[in-house]
């Protein structure tokens, strides 16, 4: 069958010189290769007109906004010391250059800060992503955004995507779970908020970012690595059955409950039509009907792992109540009062939204409507479930306060469509009110029952709620890590006896206990108390005796250790006590990298740029050093924030190790603008363009040459196979050192 199809395709290609179904670009000018998508969907319009989610008289305006390209929005990284400097550069240079320009007949308006985002750290323009990439007039602005994004100083993120992390109200001590984290823009926000106090390099809290797609986990790693945090761990699991983790406290294992959970579930995405135009032709109500069950299971699993008093934000980029209010209503009904919707109306002043709705209907893709479960024929029961309808009891419906949900409509503030709800856990879930019989020998399993308030110290599901939302039947004994809707143990509590766990090692989970997909990860091996690799490092860098060396890890069991990473004390606890139940993709921030030149000075490891801001006070006489610039408040033309660069002091020279993706950023900080043409070649004097400088031109040219000089050394991040180049840059011995 496959061979016949290939032959037919070849024959068609022979007839007209191109593959069947492909259009010749010459037929419709440059850029044509695919038929233009018509931004119309009658079923979509009929559905949302009937549901009345848009205020009366605004539907045409709503549809017009949906057909317009989504404007570009950027967010300045909040916890970086360079944030104010980046904001100053944007406001005083780039925003002024782009305003009042005209591109393809469209006048460029001055960028404006998002009124509801704190401290003017998020901005939007009327520029679409396509215009920003293609227009020669905006090339410098686009290159600025690209280079600063690669450096982790700017995130190009859709405006409505920034809302959920803000509503979580994160504090540095919070334990946070991001259930469906890829591609990672919201995760980056969570990390920033965790590090809100820059004087505390190792906050007590941490972020565990999960995604079911193994390949997308590496995109998530890339986003997180830009922020150089020791408090982030990326894991790869199905969110609807993500395993329950343990922590060791006072010599006993307790169940890990999270203070904050972000539950941004997979959805039909009809709120993204402005940027994902494929949705116009693919949209149908069956998408929401298929996703409702998965969304509910993920949300249930989230609230199970939420601590009492904790806060979970449920969000989708869908406008459909089947994926939105219906999931929240099902969750509230299952909780029997353990959950409540929080009133977040005052949390983001300036944000325009519509309150959640309390009445909706269900429509099939053929256009047939049902107002109640009782109307659904038996033949439809596999596609339409009772939890898709609003509660029929008026008192129960009123007590849910679904109007506290928030639906963002595109035409109100020129954004995408979005839905968000904030849930607060008042008590353990009703099926979580008994201790399970844990198999772990270290945990006392003699007590089979405990009061509800004790569960948060070590309980897990004991009664499983039915998938269709009906009343729970007889109690079912549950085990750690079970899927609520299925009641089957998926992650045993103890490793296979044949898999003897080594001390201080967190490796991939045993294959007998969990199906693994994707790449096989290198192990996470923590240094031991008497590890011979650390004393030379401690002596060379004059580290204090209480330096947390047990939090330092490598990614190899044997051979020379090329890189040393560090995690926070709490993440070390998580890693060591859960290696048999979770697949860790990446964690830790690089602290030291092997440099054989250092052996002559007594230490074979140099500092990595990722931790320059944490360890800047170290100043050995020779070898690895930190170069620190301190701002002069009197010189307003100079950078007004500290700049730290890790480097190397030899006998006659100093070299700064500048990561490849950060060179343009540091040049910009000292007043030099370096741009590249379409072929990627630099423009300076004859081959490079330098702008925006008020300093001596010769001095700046010298600085540019120093920072741009190509080097030979290559860094790696995460796994030993993932690379991130760091360039050594030579300088004379009179540079500042700390």
XYZ file of C-alpha atoms in Angstrom:
738
model
C 0.000 0.000 0.000
C 2.800 2.381 0.923
C 4.708 1.528 -2.276
C 1.640 2.279 -4.448
C 1.181 5.645 -2.795
C 4.822 6.538 -3.351
C 4.601 5.524 -7.024
C 1.461 7.629 -7.496
C 3.201 10.605 -5.889
C 6.258 10.204 -8.140
C 4.041 10.031 -11.221
C 2.255 13.222 -10.279
C 5.601 14.916 -9.638
C 6.874 13.820 -13.037
C 3.803 15.310 -14.715
C 4.029 18.834 -13.341
C 7.562 18.999 -11.961
C 6.599 19.295 -8.286
C 5.116 17.077 -5.590
C 1.379 16.569 -5.573
C -0.432 19.088 -3.390
C 2.466 21.557 -3.411
C 2.043 24.980 -4.959
C 4.730 26.662 -7.017
C 5.903 29.831 -5.300
C 6.029 31.532 -8.685
C 2.255 31.144 -8.875
C 1.631 33.621 -6.082
C 4.828 35.583 -5.507
C 7.382 35.442 -2.684
C 6.387 33.625 0.459
C 3.589 31.623 -1.128
C 4.089 27.901 -0.781
C 1.001 27.100 1.219
C -2.543 28.171 0.600
C -3.581 31.075 2.815
C -5.730 30.080 5.772
C -9.092 31.807 5.832
C -9.750 33.137 9.315
C -13.336 31.988 9.504
C -15.068 29.162 11.316
C -18.857 29.307 11.368
C -19.152 26.577 14.005
C -16.820 28.553 16.307
C -18.904 31.723 15.918
C -22.183 29.867 16.414
C -20.876 28.084 19.522
C -19.604 31.150 21.360
C -22.549 33.296 20.332
C -24.838 30.727 21.943
C -22.737 30.451 25.131
C -22.676 34.244 25.613
C -19.152 34.399 27.038
C -18.702 37.738 25.241
C -20.676 40.751 26.549
C -23.718 41.706 24.508
C -22.883 43.968 21.589
C -19.151 43.102 21.597
C -19.096 39.889 19.565
C -18.108 41.531 16.265
C -15.289 43.387 18.004
C -14.248 40.097 19.614
C -14.090 38.326 16.240
C -12.188 41.206 14.605
C -9.584 41.036 17.359
C -9.269 37.259 16.897
C -8.409 37.796 13.216
C -5.660 40.338 13.949
C -2.045 39.186 14.501
C -1.015 38.981 18.123
C 1.194 41.929 19.178
C 4.715 41.289 20.401
C 5.196 41.306 24.172
C 8.380 41.086 26.202
C 9.143 40.573 29.876
C 12.317 41.752 31.573
C 13.752 39.179 33.937
C 12.766 40.395 37.364
C 15.473 39.033 39.688
C 18.534 39.823 37.600
C 20.621 42.738 38.827
C 20.673 44.018 35.267
C 16.889 44.393 35.027
C 16.824 48.137 35.661
C 19.660 48.690 33.198
C 17.842 46.722 30.500
C 14.642 48.655 31.177
C 16.547 51.947 30.914
C 18.094 50.885 27.580
C 14.710 49.877 26.188
C 12.943 53.077 27.203
C 15.682 55.534 26.297
C 16.956 53.969 23.084
C 15.010 51.217 21.332
C 11.449 52.292 22.097
C 12.211 55.809 20.948
C 13.767 54.525 17.718
C 10.819 52.337 16.711
C 7.928 54.652 17.555
C 6.369 56.578 14.680
C 8.032 54.284 12.120
C 5.818 53.023 9.303
C 6.198 49.411 8.193
C 4.131 48.013 5.300
C 1.695 50.879 5.706
C 1.291 50.253 9.428
C 2.331 52.995 11.851
C 4.347 51.676 14.754
C 2.973 52.894 18.062
C 5.167 53.581 21.068
C 5.510 50.416 23.200
C 3.523 50.530 26.418
C 3.996 48.733 29.749
C 1.368 46.167 30.681
C -0.672 48.062 33.248
C -1.183 45.030 35.490
C 2.423 43.725 35.518
C 4.520 45.023 38.456
C 7.377 47.519 38.103
C 7.021 48.102 34.335
C 8.826 44.808 33.682
C 6.484 43.704 30.864
C 5.780 45.651 27.636
C 3.664 45.251 24.528
C 3.649 46.874 21.099
C 1.390 46.765 18.068
C 4.149 44.912 16.216
C 3.415 41.363 15.169
C 6.148 38.758 15.425
C 6.294 38.484 11.617
C 6.880 42.212 11.091
C 9.466 42.265 13.867
C 11.450 39.477 12.202
C 11.195 40.621 8.587
C 11.381 44.428 8.543
C 14.871 45.919 7.867
C 13.829 49.052 9.810
C 13.390 46.962 12.947
C 16.478 44.781 12.516
C 18.476 46.384 15.353
C 15.545 46.142 17.756
C 15.019 42.511 16.789
C 18.710 41.649 17.284
C 18.596 43.334 20.689
C 15.626 41.177 21.694
C 17.278 37.995 20.408
C 20.621 38.540 22.161
C 19.054 39.611 25.457
C 16.681 36.648 25.332
C 19.622 34.272 24.870
C 21.331 35.923 27.849
C 18.265 35.366 30.030
C 17.622 39.069 30.549
C 14.457 39.238 28.432
C 11.715 36.704 27.776
C 9.504 37.073 24.717
C 6.290 35.774 26.215
C 2.601 36.221 25.430
C 0.974 38.701 27.808
C -1.755 36.416 29.153
C 0.827 33.685 29.779
C 2.379 35.928 32.441
C -0.792 35.951 34.580
C -0.777 32.519 36.363
C 2.628 32.870 38.105
C 1.637 36.310 39.414
C -1.537 34.898 40.977
C 0.412 32.199 42.815
C 1.930 34.826 45.160
C 5.243 33.015 45.474
C 7.639 33.516 48.373
C 11.299 32.346 48.583
C 10.518 29.461 50.981
C 7.778 27.907 48.840
C 7.996 24.416 47.367
C 6.526 24.745 43.865
C 5.328 22.218 41.280
C 4.794 23.207 37.640
C 2.790 20.253 36.315
C 2.804 20.908 32.546
C 5.787 23.200 32.263
C 7.135 23.155 28.685
C 8.153 25.305 26.901
C 9.067 27.063 30.145
C 8.180 30.761 30.042
C 5.963 30.451 33.128
C 8.586 28.276 34.826
C 11.118 31.069 34.314
C 8.752 33.454 36.099
C 8.451 31.032 39.012
C 12.242 30.859 39.331
C 12.529 34.644 39.233
C 9.990 35.028 42.015
C 11.765 32.410 44.112
C 14.935 34.517 43.824
C 13.239 37.832 44.570
C 15.846 38.512 47.275
C 19.144 38.634 45.385
C 21.087 38.580 48.658
C 19.981 34.965 49.190
C 21.597 32.797 46.458
C 20.081 29.585 47.887
C 16.461 30.206 48.914
C 14.723 27.529 50.957
C 12.130 26.853 48.262
C 12.470 25.126 44.906
C 10.668 24.570 41.597
C 10.016 21.101 40.190
C 9.075 21.562 36.541
C 7.428 18.574 34.868
C 6.377 17.743 31.333
C 5.120 14.526 29.765
C 6.960 15.121 26.454
C 10.583 14.044 26.746
C 11.781 16.237 23.877
C 9.984 19.317 25.186
C 11.693 18.768 28.538
C 14.964 19.836 26.917
C 13.348 23.058 25.719
C 12.314 23.531 29.328
C 15.903 22.943 30.461
C 17.124 25.607 28.027
C 14.696 28.159 29.463
C 15.593 27.357 33.054
C 19.357 27.265 32.488
C 19.364 30.891 31.345
C 18.497 31.896 34.918
C 21.351 30.006 36.639
C 19.307 28.810 39.609
C 20.338 25.962 41.957
C 16.666 25.561 42.929
C 15.110 24.127 39.741
C 14.676 20.484 38.762
C 13.172 19.283 35.473
C 11.372 15.922 35.498
C 9.581 13.868 32.847
C 6.220 12.351 33.866
C 2.569 12.164 32.913
C 1.073 14.977 35.012
C -2.120 13.034 35.663
C -0.126 10.365 37.531
C 2.952 12.277 38.622
C 4.464 10.327 41.526
C 4.201 11.517 45.083
C 7.657 12.342 46.420
C 9.258 11.938 49.844
C 11.499 14.153 51.954
C 13.661 13.081 54.851
C 13.047 15.135 57.982
C 14.455 14.344 61.420
C 15.497 10.894 60.251
C 12.023 9.950 58.954
C 10.507 10.097 55.493
C 7.582 12.457 55.034
C 5.459 12.957 51.952
C 6.265 16.114 50.000
C 3.309 18.478 49.723
C 3.739 21.608 47.616
C 2.963 25.153 48.799
C 2.205 26.320 45.263
C 1.163 24.402 42.142
C 0.822 25.721 38.607
C -1.626 23.573 36.642
C -1.513 24.963 33.101
C -3.136 21.995 31.371
C -3.097 20.884 27.713
C -6.082 22.459 25.958
C -7.755 23.000 22.590
C -6.060 26.401 22.354
C -8.845 28.402 20.729
C -7.629 31.431 22.658
C -4.408 31.305 20.585
C -5.999 31.794 17.150
C -4.196 35.112 16.758
C -0.806 33.394 16.640
C -1.696 29.760 15.824
C -3.813 30.281 12.741
C -4.120 26.534 12.099
C -6.708 26.504 14.882
C -9.144 28.335 12.594
C -9.561 25.376 10.267
C -9.075 22.637 12.881
C -11.387 23.945 15.601
C -14.332 21.766 16.602
C -16.155 21.169 19.886
C -14.924 17.566 19.950
C -11.442 18.842 20.874
C -12.737 20.095 24.222
C -14.826 16.984 24.813
C -11.756 14.794 24.341
C -9.555 16.889 26.634
C -11.966 17.428 29.526
C -11.207 14.097 31.216
C -7.429 14.539 31.017
C -7.661 18.099 32.319
C -9.755 16.950 35.273
C -7.361 14.114 36.119
C -4.360 16.458 36.049
C -6.155 18.995 38.249
C -7.185 16.279 40.733
C -3.620 15.009 40.896
C -2.463 18.562 41.521
C -4.751 19.263 44.479
C -3.855 15.883 45.974
C -0.238 17.021 46.201
C -1.073 20.528 47.416
C -0.435 21.323 51.084
C -3.341 22.471 53.240
C -3.262 26.260 53.045
C -1.537 26.020 49.661
C -2.572 27.685 46.430
C -3.063 26.114 42.988
C -3.645 28.083 39.798
C -5.544 26.255 37.045
C -5.237 27.835 33.597
C -5.884 27.177 29.924
C -5.526 29.136 26.698
C -9.038 28.019 25.789
C -12.261 30.010 26.073
C -14.429 26.894 26.235
C -16.293 26.342 29.552
C -16.010 22.567 29.043
C -12.255 22.969 29.622
C -12.609 25.805 32.102
C -15.548 26.201 34.504
C -16.629 22.573 34.043
C -13.246 21.297 35.268
C -13.266 23.711 38.221
C -16.842 22.743 39.137
C -15.951 19.030 38.991
C -12.920 19.662 41.184
C -14.922 21.624 43.755
C -17.640 18.981 43.850
C -15.139 16.150 44.355
C -13.408 18.099 47.138
C -16.527 18.264 49.365
C -15.467 21.615 50.785
C -11.715 20.955 50.920
C -11.143 23.462 48.103
C -12.451 26.946 47.489
C -12.095 29.439 44.678
C -10.087 32.459 45.789
C -11.143 35.973 44.847
C -8.208 37.266 42.786
C -9.970 40.364 41.454
C -7.679 42.746 43.366
C -4.426 40.875 42.756
C -3.690 42.373 39.317
C -4.988 45.967 39.185
C -5.501 47.064 35.597
C -6.224 43.604 34.183
C -9.541 43.457 32.336
C -11.368 40.149 32.484
C -14.830 38.616 32.457
C -16.066 36.693 35.524
C -16.637 32.969 35.193
C -20.018 31.795 33.937
C -22.435 29.560 35.845
C -24.564 28.286 32.967
C -23.449 26.598 29.767
C -24.441 23.850 27.346
C -22.578 21.069 25.573
C -22.492 20.853 21.777
C -21.327 18.000 19.559
C -19.257 18.638 16.452
C -22.409 18.057 14.405
C -24.056 21.013 16.163
C -26.380 19.105 18.503
C -26.907 20.801 21.895
C -27.448 19.256 25.334
C -28.383 21.307 28.407
C -28.223 18.503 30.950
C -26.701 15.045 31.362
C -30.166 13.514 31.370
C -30.623 14.620 27.731
C -27.520 12.785 26.494
C -28.364 9.518 24.687
C -26.574 6.368 25.788
C -24.695 6.221 22.502
C -22.998 9.525 23.418
C -21.956 8.576 26.957
C -18.400 7.747 25.945
C -17.862 11.230 24.459
C -19.951 13.341 26.847
C -19.601 12.955 30.619
C -21.657 14.265 33.552
C -18.833 16.542 34.758
C -19.089 18.570 31.539
C -22.363 20.127 32.716
C -22.880 22.761 35.428
C -24.238 21.483 38.773
C -28.021 21.200 38.802
C -28.390 22.043 42.498
C -28.740 25.885 42.674
C -27.410 26.056 46.228
C -24.369 23.936 45.429
C -23.722 26.012 42.302
C -23.944 29.269 44.255
C -21.539 27.988 46.924
C -18.920 27.212 44.265
C -18.657 30.922 43.361
C -17.632 30.157 39.788
C -17.837 33.868 39.022
C -14.441 34.149 40.746
C -12.877 32.477 37.697
C -11.309 34.901 35.218
C -11.702 34.793 31.421
C -9.518 37.196 29.406
C -10.998 38.177 26.033
C -8.708 39.321 23.176
C -10.495 42.579 22.316
C -10.396 44.033 25.831
C -6.628 44.613 26.066
C -5.318 43.391 22.682
C -4.161 39.993 24.001
C -4.805 36.334 23.397
C -7.728 34.520 25.000
C -7.141 32.906 28.396
C -8.820 31.359 31.432
C -7.473 31.243 34.979
C -8.813 30.186 38.376
C -7.130 30.281 41.797
C -7.872 27.427 44.209
C -6.999 27.377 47.914
C -6.858 24.091 49.831
C -8.673 24.294 53.178
C -8.422 20.622 54.187
C -7.161 17.285 52.810
C -9.162 15.884 49.919
C -11.931 13.513 51.125
C -10.175 10.432 49.703
C -6.922 11.516 51.431
C -8.105 11.192 55.036
C -6.526 7.876 55.912
C -2.953 6.761 56.069
C -2.058 4.184 53.402
C 0.103 1.198 54.194
C 3.437 2.454 52.934
C 5.823 -0.249 51.819
C 8.915 1.704 52.756
C 10.510 0.077 55.798
C 11.724 3.427 57.070
C 8.168 4.703 57.404
C 6.002 3.478 60.279
C 3.060 1.696 58.655
C 1.480 0.299 61.815
C -1.146 3.024 61.940
C -3.784 2.587 59.266
C -5.846 5.647 60.053
C -5.130 9.224 61.082
C -7.020 12.475 61.469
C -7.275 14.663 58.399
C -4.878 17.261 59.744
C -2.194 14.589 60.196
C -2.330 13.552 56.556
C -0.291 16.514 55.392
C 2.623 15.099 57.336
C 2.662 11.800 55.474
C -0.584 10.593 53.916
C -1.676 9.646 50.436
C -4.897 8.672 48.643
C -7.030 6.072 50.391
C -10.384 6.517 48.700
C -10.419 6.991 44.946
C -13.017 9.366 43.433
C -14.976 7.993 40.488
C -13.918 9.366 37.111
C -17.435 10.516 36.245
C -17.814 12.650 39.354
C -20.504 10.570 41.048
C -20.393 9.855 44.780
C -17.532 7.754 46.024
C -18.330 4.188 46.850
C -16.554 1.897 49.249
C -13.089 2.997 50.341
C -10.216 1.645 48.283
C -6.789 1.259 49.780
C -4.376 3.302 47.711
C -0.621 3.419 47.361
C 1.754 6.271 46.722
C 1.734 7.556 43.166
C -1.573 6.063 42.065
C -3.713 7.649 39.401
C -6.905 8.933 41.084
C -9.223 8.010 38.227
C -7.914 4.492 37.856
C -6.979 3.338 41.354
C -3.999 1.344 40.155
C -0.546 1.653 41.720
C 1.815 3.084 39.118
C 4.941 3.856 41.112
C 5.995 1.452 43.869
C 7.491 2.884 47.036
C 10.581 0.725 47.095
C 13.126 -0.002 44.385
C 13.675 -3.439 43.008
C 15.838 -5.476 45.424
C 18.283 -6.160 42.609
C 18.778 -2.439 42.135
C 20.864 -1.554 45.183
C 20.873 2.210 45.618
C 24.314 3.708 46.089
C 24.822 6.402 48.691
C 24.682 9.977 47.412
C 23.580 8.850 43.945
C 20.364 9.710 42.182
C 20.248 7.836 38.900
C 17.513 7.069 36.417
C 14.634 5.036 37.896
C 14.970 1.246 37.570
C 13.485 0.192 34.209
C 11.545 -2.620 35.902
C 9.563 -0.081 37.889
C 8.886 2.607 35.307
C 8.785 2.776 31.542
C 11.416 5.221 30.345
C 11.265 7.107 27.095
C 13.691 9.455 25.378
C 17.368 9.860 26.159
C 19.061 8.014 28.979
C 20.219 10.645 31.444
C 23.588 10.695 33.175
C 23.370 9.997 36.931
C 23.439 12.669 39.613
C 26.305 11.795 41.975
C 26.745 13.910 45.098
C 30.157 14.424 46.672
C 30.752 12.526 49.890
C 32.102 14.017 53.099
C 35.597 12.674 52.398
C 35.653 13.101 48.601
C 39.305 13.806 47.640
C 38.288 16.158 44.840
C 37.037 18.893 47.171
C 39.904 19.758 49.619
C 42.071 21.402 46.882
C 39.051 23.465 45.792
C 38.260 24.466 49.364
C 41.842 25.485 50.064
C 42.368 27.355 46.774
C 39.167 29.399 47.041
C 39.451 29.792 50.817
C 35.945 28.439 51.344
C 34.564 28.533 54.852
C 34.299 25.225 56.762
C 30.503 25.414 56.628
C 30.400 25.622 52.802
C 27.652 23.142 51.731
C 29.937 20.791 49.829
C 27.454 17.925 50.182
C 25.178 19.861 47.823
C 27.820 19.627 45.068
C 27.276 16.915 42.464
C 28.739 15.514 39.264
C 27.168 13.698 36.313
C 29.468 10.699 36.154
C 30.391 7.676 38.271
C 33.793 7.007 36.737
C 36.674 8.873 35.185
C 37.632 12.497 35.611
C 34.911 14.830 36.742
C 34.702 17.576 34.122
C 32.111 19.791 35.808
C 30.780 20.258 39.308
C 27.216 21.443 39.875
C 25.366 22.628 42.948
C 21.769 22.321 44.091
C 20.026 23.757 47.106
C 19.861 21.713 50.311
C 16.151 21.005 49.782
C 16.596 19.736 46.207
C 19.385 17.443 47.378
C 16.904 15.991 49.833
C 14.393 15.432 47.025
C 16.958 13.826 44.715
C 18.381 11.391 47.232
C 15.012 10.176 48.493
C 13.175 9.718 45.186
C 15.587 8.309 42.628
C 13.493 5.138 42.261
C 10.234 6.969 41.551
C 11.028 9.884 39.213
C 12.897 10.553 35.997
C 15.088 13.630 36.431
C 16.118 15.359 33.213
C 18.216 18.149 34.671
C 19.033 20.002 37.867
C 21.811 22.078 39.398
C 23.809 25.128 38.392
C 27.384 24.745 37.217
C 29.909 25.949 39.809
C 33.325 24.682 38.686
C 34.783 23.366 35.427
C 38.014 21.435 35.042
C 40.959 23.427 33.718
C 44.254 21.544 33.651
C 46.191 24.821 33.594
C 45.082 25.330 37.178
C 46.980 22.322 38.482
C 50.152 24.410 38.610
C 48.358 26.713 41.074
C 47.043 23.861 43.216
C 43.481 23.553 41.855
C 42.322 21.925 38.628
C 38.909 23.611 38.658
C 38.006 27.155 37.663
C 34.828 29.026 38.555
C 31.951 28.927 36.058
C 30.327 32.172 34.907
C 26.943 30.903 36.115
C 27.898 31.496 39.763
C 30.048 34.597 39.442
C 27.430 36.683 41.226
C 27.310 34.198 44.123
C 31.040 33.808 44.747
C 32.418 37.170 43.655
C 34.240 37.786 46.931
C 36.757 35.021 46.233
C 40.140 36.302 45.049
C 42.989 33.826 44.716
C 46.273 35.355 43.635
C 46.644 33.216 40.534
C 44.278 31.048 38.546
C 40.495 31.387 38.585
C 39.198 34.832 39.563
C 36.061 36.952 39.457
C 36.200 40.345 37.738
C 33.683 42.735 39.260
C 32.614 46.163 38.058
C 31.048 48.404 40.696
C 28.843 51.282 39.473
C 29.770 54.918 39.980
C 26.613 56.856 40.967
C 28.241 60.066 39.711
C 28.826 58.716 36.182
C 25.334 58.297 34.811
C 26.661 57.325 31.382
C 28.252 54.203 32.859
C 26.315 51.054 33.814
C 24.495 51.523 37.108
C 24.567 47.888 38.183
C 27.358 45.491 39.211
C 28.868 43.293 36.485
C 30.568 40.004 37.378
C 32.733 38.031 34.960
C 34.582 34.865 35.847
C 38.115 34.813 34.507
C 41.634 33.486 34.765
C 44.732 35.227 36.050
C 47.969 33.905 34.591
C 51.517 35.084 35.126
C 51.274 37.885 32.545
C 47.614 38.210 31.569
C 44.009 38.110 32.660
C 41.303 36.375 30.643
C 37.577 36.822 31.122
C 35.441 33.785 30.299
C 32.413 35.209 28.509
C 29.650 32.825 27.380
C 29.072 33.110 23.642
C 25.426 34.108 24.045
C 26.260 36.872 26.544
C 29.003 38.767 24.717
C 26.650 41.200 22.992
C 24.918 41.838 26.304
C 28.117 42.849 28.095
C 29.208 44.981 25.162
C 25.860 46.728 25.341
C 26.307 47.283 29.056
C 29.501 49.268 28.454
C 27.946 51.341 25.682
C 28.890 49.402 22.540
C 26.267 48.186 20.074
C 27.393 45.366 17.792
C 25.066 44.206 15.043
C 25.281 41.466 12.480
C 24.045 41.470 8.923
C 21.749 38.840 7.461
C 24.709 36.502 6.857
C 25.722 36.773 10.507
C 28.865 38.842 9.817
C 29.828 41.588 12.219
C 29.760 45.231 11.253
C 32.599 47.296 12.765
C 34.294 50.433 11.417
C 34.608 48.822 8.066
C 33.062 45.626 9.406
C 31.301 46.522 12.670
C 28.814 49.172 13.806
C 29.203 50.748 17.238
C 26.471 53.040 18.508
C 25.064 54.665 21.579
C 28.409 55.331 23.241
C 29.393 58.495 25.068
C 32.804 57.127 26.024
C 36.129 57.353 24.240
C 35.766 55.564 20.902
C 39.236 54.037 20.973
C 38.652 52.661 24.451
C 35.346 51.134 23.452
C 36.861 49.550 20.360
C 39.465 47.958 22.585
C 36.772 46.679 24.966
C 34.829 45.281 22.032
C 37.883 43.464 20.702
C 38.594 42.024 24.152
C 35.090 40.706 24.692
C 34.627 39.468 21.122
C 37.955 37.599 20.879
C 37.408 33.975 19.953
C 38.647 31.335 22.426
C 39.099 27.623 22.518
C 37.322 26.395 25.642
C 33.860 24.844 25.559
C 31.436 24.681 28.485
C 28.635 22.227 29.029
C 25.348 22.565 30.856
C 23.143 19.911 32.403
C 24.130 16.552 31.009
C 27.721 16.063 29.933
C 26.543 16.025 26.320
C 24.793 19.416 26.292
C 27.101 22.276 25.285
C 27.195 26.008 25.873
C 30.305 27.770 24.668
C 32.253 30.074 26.945
C 34.991 32.127 25.362
C 38.239 33.099 27.121
C 39.020 36.766 26.556
C 42.564 38.040 27.188
C 43.376 41.312 28.897
C 46.313 43.052 30.510
C 46.966 42.549 34.207
C 45.597 45.934 35.249
C 41.915 44.879 35.179
C 39.790 45.037 38.341
C 39.709 41.903 40.456
C 37.806 40.838 43.533
